[in-house]
PDB file of C-alpha atoms in Angstrom:
ATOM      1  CA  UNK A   1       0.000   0.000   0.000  1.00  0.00           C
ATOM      2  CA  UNK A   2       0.958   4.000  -1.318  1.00  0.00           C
ATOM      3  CA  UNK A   3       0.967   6.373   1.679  1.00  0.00           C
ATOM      4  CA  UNK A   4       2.035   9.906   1.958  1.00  0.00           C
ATOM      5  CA  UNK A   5       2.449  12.356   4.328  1.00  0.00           C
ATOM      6  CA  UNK A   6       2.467  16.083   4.181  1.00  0.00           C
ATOM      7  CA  UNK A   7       3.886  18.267   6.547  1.00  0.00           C
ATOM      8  CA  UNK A   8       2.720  22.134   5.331  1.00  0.00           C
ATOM      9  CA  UNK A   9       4.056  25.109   5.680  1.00  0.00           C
ATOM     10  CA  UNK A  10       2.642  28.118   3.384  1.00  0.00           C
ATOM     11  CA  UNK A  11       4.245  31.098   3.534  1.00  0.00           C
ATOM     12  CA  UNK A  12       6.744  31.375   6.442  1.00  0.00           C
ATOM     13  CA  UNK A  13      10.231  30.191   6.883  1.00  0.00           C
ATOM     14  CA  UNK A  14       9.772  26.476   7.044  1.00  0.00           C
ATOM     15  CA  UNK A  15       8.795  23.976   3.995  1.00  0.00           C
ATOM     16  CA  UNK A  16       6.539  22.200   3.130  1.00  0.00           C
ATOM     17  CA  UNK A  17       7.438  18.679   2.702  1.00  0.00           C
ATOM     18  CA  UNK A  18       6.060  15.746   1.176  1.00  0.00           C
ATOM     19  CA  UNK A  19       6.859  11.646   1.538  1.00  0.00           C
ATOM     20  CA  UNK A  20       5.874   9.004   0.069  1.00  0.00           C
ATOM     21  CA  UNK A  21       6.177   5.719   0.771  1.00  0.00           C
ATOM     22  CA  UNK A  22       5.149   1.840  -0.272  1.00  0.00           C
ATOM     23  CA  UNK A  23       5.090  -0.060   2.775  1.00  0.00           C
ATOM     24  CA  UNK A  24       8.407   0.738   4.863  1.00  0.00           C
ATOM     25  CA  UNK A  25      10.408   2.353   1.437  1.00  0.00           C
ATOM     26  CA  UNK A  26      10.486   6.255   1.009  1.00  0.00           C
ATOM     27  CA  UNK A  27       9.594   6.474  -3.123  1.00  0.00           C
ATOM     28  CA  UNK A  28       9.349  10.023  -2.972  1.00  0.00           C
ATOM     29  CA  UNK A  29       9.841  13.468  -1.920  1.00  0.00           C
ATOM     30  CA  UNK A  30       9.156  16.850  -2.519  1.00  0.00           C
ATOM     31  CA  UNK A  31      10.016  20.261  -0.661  1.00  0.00           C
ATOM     32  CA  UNK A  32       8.197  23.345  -1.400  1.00  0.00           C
ATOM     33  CA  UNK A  33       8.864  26.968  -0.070  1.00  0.00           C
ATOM     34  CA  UNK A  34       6.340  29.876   0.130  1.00  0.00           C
ATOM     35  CA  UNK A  35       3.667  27.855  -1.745  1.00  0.00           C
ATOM     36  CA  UNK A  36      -0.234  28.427  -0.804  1.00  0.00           C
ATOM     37  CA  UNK A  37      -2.411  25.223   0.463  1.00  0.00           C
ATOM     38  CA  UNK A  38      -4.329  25.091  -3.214  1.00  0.00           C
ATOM     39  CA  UNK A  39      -1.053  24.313  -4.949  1.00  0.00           C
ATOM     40  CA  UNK A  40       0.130  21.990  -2.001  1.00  0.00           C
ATOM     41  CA  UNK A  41      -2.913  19.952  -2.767  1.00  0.00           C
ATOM     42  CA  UNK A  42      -2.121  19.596  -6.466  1.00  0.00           C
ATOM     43  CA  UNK A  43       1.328  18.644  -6.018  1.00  0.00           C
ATOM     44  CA  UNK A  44       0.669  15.929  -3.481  1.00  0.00           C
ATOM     45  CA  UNK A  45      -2.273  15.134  -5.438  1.00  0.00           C
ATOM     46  CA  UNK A  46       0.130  14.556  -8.518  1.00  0.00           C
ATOM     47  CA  UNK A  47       2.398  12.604  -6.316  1.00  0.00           C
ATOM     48  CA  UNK A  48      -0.615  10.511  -5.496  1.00  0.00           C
ATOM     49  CA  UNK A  49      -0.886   9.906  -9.102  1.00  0.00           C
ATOM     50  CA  UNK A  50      -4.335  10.712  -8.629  1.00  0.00           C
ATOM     51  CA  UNK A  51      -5.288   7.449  -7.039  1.00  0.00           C
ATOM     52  CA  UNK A  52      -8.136   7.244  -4.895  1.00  0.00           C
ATOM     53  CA  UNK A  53      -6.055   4.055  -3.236  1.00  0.00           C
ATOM     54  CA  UNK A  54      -3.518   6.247  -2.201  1.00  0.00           C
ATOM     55  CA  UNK A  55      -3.585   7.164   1.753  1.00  0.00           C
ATOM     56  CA  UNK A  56      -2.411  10.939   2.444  1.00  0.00           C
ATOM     57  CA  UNK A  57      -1.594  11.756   5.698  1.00  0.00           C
ATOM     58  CA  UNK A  58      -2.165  15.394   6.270  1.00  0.00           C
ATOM     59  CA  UNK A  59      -1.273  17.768   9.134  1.00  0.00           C
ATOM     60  CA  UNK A  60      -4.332  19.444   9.392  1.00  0.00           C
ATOM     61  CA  UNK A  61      -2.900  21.336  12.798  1.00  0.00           C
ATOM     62  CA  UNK A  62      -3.169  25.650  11.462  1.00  0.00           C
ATOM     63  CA  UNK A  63      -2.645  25.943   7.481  1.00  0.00           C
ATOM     64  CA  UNK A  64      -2.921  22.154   6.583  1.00  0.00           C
ATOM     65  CA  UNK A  65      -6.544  22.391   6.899  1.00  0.00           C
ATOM     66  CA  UNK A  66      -7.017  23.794   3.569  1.00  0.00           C
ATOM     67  CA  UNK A  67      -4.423  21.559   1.969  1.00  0.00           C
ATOM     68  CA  UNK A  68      -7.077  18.456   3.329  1.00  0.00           C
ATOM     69  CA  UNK A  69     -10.025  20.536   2.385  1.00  0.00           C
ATOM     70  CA  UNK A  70      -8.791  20.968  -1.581  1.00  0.00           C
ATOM     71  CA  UNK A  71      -7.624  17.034  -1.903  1.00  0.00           C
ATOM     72  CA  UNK A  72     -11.274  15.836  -0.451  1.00  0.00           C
ATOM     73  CA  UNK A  73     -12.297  18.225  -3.040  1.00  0.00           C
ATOM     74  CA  UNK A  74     -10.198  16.298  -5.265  1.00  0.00           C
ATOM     75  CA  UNK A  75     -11.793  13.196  -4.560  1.00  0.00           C
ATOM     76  CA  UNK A  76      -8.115  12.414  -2.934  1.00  0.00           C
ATOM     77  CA  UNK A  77      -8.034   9.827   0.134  1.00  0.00           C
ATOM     78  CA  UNK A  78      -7.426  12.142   2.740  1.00  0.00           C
ATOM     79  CA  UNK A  79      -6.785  11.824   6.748  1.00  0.00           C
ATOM     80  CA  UNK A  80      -6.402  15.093   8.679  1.00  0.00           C
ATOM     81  CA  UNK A  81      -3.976  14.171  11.399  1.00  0.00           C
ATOM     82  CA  UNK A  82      -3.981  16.420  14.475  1.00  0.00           C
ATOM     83  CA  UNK A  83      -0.504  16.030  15.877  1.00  0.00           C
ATOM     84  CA  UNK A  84      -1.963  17.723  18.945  1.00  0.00           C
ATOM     85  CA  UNK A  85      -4.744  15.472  19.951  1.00  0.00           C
ATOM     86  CA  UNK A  86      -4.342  13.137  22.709  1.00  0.00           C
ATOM     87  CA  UNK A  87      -2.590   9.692  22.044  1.00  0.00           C
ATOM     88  CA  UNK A  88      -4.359   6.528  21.486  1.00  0.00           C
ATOM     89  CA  UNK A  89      -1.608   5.296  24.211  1.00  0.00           C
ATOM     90  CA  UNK A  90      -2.341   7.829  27.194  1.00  0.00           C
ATOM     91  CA  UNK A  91      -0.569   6.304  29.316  1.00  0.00           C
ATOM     92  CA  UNK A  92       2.594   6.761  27.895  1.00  0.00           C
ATOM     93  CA  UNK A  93       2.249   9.881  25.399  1.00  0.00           C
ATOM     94  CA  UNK A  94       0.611  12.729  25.351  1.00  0.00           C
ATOM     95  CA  UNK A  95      -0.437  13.194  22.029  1.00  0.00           C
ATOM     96  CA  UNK A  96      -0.361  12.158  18.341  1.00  0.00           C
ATOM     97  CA  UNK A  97       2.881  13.531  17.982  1.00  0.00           C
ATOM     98  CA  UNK A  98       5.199  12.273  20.423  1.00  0.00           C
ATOM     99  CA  UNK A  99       3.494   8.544  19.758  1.00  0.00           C
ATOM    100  CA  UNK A 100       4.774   9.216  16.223  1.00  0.00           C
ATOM    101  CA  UNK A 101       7.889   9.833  17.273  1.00  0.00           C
ATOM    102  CA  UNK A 102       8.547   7.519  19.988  1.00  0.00           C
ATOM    103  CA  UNK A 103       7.020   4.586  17.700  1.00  0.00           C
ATOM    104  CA  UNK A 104       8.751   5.141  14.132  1.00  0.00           C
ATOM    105  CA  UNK A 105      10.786   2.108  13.146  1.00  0.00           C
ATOM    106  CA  UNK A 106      13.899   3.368  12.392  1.00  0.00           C
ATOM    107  CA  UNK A 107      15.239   0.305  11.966  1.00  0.00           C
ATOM    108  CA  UNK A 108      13.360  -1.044   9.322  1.00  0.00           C
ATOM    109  CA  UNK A 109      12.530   2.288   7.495  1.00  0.00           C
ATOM    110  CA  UNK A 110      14.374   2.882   4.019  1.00  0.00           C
ATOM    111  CA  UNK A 111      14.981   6.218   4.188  1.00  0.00           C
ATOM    112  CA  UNK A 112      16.609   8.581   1.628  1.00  0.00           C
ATOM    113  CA  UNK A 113      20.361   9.291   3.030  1.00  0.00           C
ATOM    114  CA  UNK A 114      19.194  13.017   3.730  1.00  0.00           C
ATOM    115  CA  UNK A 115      21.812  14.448   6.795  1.00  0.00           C
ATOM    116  CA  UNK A 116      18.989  16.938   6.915  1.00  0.00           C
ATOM    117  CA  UNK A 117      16.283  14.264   7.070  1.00  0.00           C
ATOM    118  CA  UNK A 118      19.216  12.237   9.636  1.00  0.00           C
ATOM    119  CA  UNK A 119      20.037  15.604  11.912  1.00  0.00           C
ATOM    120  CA  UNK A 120      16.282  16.431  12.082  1.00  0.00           C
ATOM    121  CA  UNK A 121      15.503  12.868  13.523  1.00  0.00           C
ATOM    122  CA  UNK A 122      18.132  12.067  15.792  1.00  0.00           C
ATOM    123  CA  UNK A 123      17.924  16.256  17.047  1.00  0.00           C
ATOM    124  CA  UNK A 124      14.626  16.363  18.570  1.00  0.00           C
ATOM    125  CA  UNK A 125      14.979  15.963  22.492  1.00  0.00           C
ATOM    126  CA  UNK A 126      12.495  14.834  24.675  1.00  0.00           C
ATOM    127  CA  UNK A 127      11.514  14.344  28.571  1.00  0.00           C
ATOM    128  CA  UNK A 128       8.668  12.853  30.966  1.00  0.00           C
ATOM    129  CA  UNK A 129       5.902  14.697  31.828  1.00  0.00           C
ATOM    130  CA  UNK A 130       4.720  14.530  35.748  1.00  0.00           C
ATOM    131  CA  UNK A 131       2.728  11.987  34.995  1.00  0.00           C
ATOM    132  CA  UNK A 132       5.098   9.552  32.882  1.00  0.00           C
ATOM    133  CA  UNK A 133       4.335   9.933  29.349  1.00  0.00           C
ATOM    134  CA  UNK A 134       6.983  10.595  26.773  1.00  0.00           C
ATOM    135  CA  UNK A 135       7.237  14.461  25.297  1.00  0.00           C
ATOM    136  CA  UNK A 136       9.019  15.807  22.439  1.00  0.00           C
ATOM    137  CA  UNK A 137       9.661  19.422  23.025  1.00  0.00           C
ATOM    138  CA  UNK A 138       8.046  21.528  21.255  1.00  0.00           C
ATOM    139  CA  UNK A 139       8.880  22.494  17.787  1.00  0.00           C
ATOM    140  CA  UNK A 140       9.662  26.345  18.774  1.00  0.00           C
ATOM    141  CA  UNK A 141      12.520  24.915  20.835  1.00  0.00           C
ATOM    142  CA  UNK A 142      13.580  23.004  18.274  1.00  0.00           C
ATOM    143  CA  UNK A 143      13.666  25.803  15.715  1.00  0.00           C
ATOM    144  CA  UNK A 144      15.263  27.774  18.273  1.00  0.00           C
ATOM    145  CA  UNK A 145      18.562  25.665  18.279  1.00  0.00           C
ATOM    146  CA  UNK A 146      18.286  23.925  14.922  1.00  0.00           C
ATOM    147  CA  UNK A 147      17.273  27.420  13.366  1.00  0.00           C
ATOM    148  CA  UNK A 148      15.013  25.726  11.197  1.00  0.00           C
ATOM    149  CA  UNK A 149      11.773  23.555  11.708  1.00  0.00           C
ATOM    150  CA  UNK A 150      11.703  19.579  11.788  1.00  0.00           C
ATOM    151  CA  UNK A 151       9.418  19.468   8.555  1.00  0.00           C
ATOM    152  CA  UNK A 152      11.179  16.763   6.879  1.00  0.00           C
ATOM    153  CA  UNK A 153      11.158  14.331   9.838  1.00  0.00           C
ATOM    154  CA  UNK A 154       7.428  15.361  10.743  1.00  0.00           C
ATOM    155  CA  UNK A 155       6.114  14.770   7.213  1.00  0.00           C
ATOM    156  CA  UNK A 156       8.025  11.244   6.987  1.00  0.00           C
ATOM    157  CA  UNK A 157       6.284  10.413  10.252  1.00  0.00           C
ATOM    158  CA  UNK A 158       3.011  10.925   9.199  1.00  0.00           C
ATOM    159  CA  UNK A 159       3.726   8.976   6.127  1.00  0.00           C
TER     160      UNK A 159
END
């Protein structure tokens, strides 16, 4: 099975990045800077090769919500993902997004041999919350001493 996952951006700093993947092989990528949601959508549409079979992973947290609202329009397979909504395991994450994290099988991913892609993975701390659970920190702290975002890493976990 075809899944990809889209990490957006827009119009600020950070990209937006796109993987795809057929079962635990990366067979694609794209990285796009200072584009709006409606072209997102038609490039990961594209990369989709318009196939309603196709799985795309969307972060619909802010801007992506437009990017999933154009590809339903598309007739596109779409799942908003809301990195910030509580974790199917509770009891040892607190949301979406540090589950992603803390469950990705590195090991048996084939990944592209990105240091980017490598530096943004292996970069993002982490700590336990008060009550247990596994946290990444948040992405502001990231960007603050990375100087960029973790969009390559984020959209190749949602994929």
């Amino acid at each position: 099975m075809i899944e990809i996952g889209v990490d957006v951006a827009r119009f600020g700093d950070d990209l937006t990045v796109i993987y795809k993947r057929k079962g635990m092989k990366v067979i694609g990528c794209k990285k796009l800077s200072k584009v709006d949601t409606q072209q997102v959508a038609r490039e990961v549409w594209d990369m989709a090769d318009r196939s309603h079979e196709v799985m795309i992973k969307v972060d619909d947290s802010g801007v992506g919500g437009g990017v999933t609202d154009k590809l339903r329009d598309l007739g596109a397979n779409v799942m908003p993902v809301l990195n910030g909504d509580p974790a199917y395991d509770d009891d040892r994450y607190t949301t979406c997004a540090d589950e992603q994290w803390f469950n990705f099988p590195l090991f048996d991913a084939q990944i592209p041999d990105d240091p980017a892609l490598m530096e943004e993975l292996s970069g993002r701390v982490y700590y336990y919350t008060a009550k247990d659970r596994k946290k990444i920190e948040p992405k502001k702290d990231y960007k603050k001493r990375y100087g960029s975002s973790p969009d390559s890493a984020d959209a190749l976990l949602l994929c």
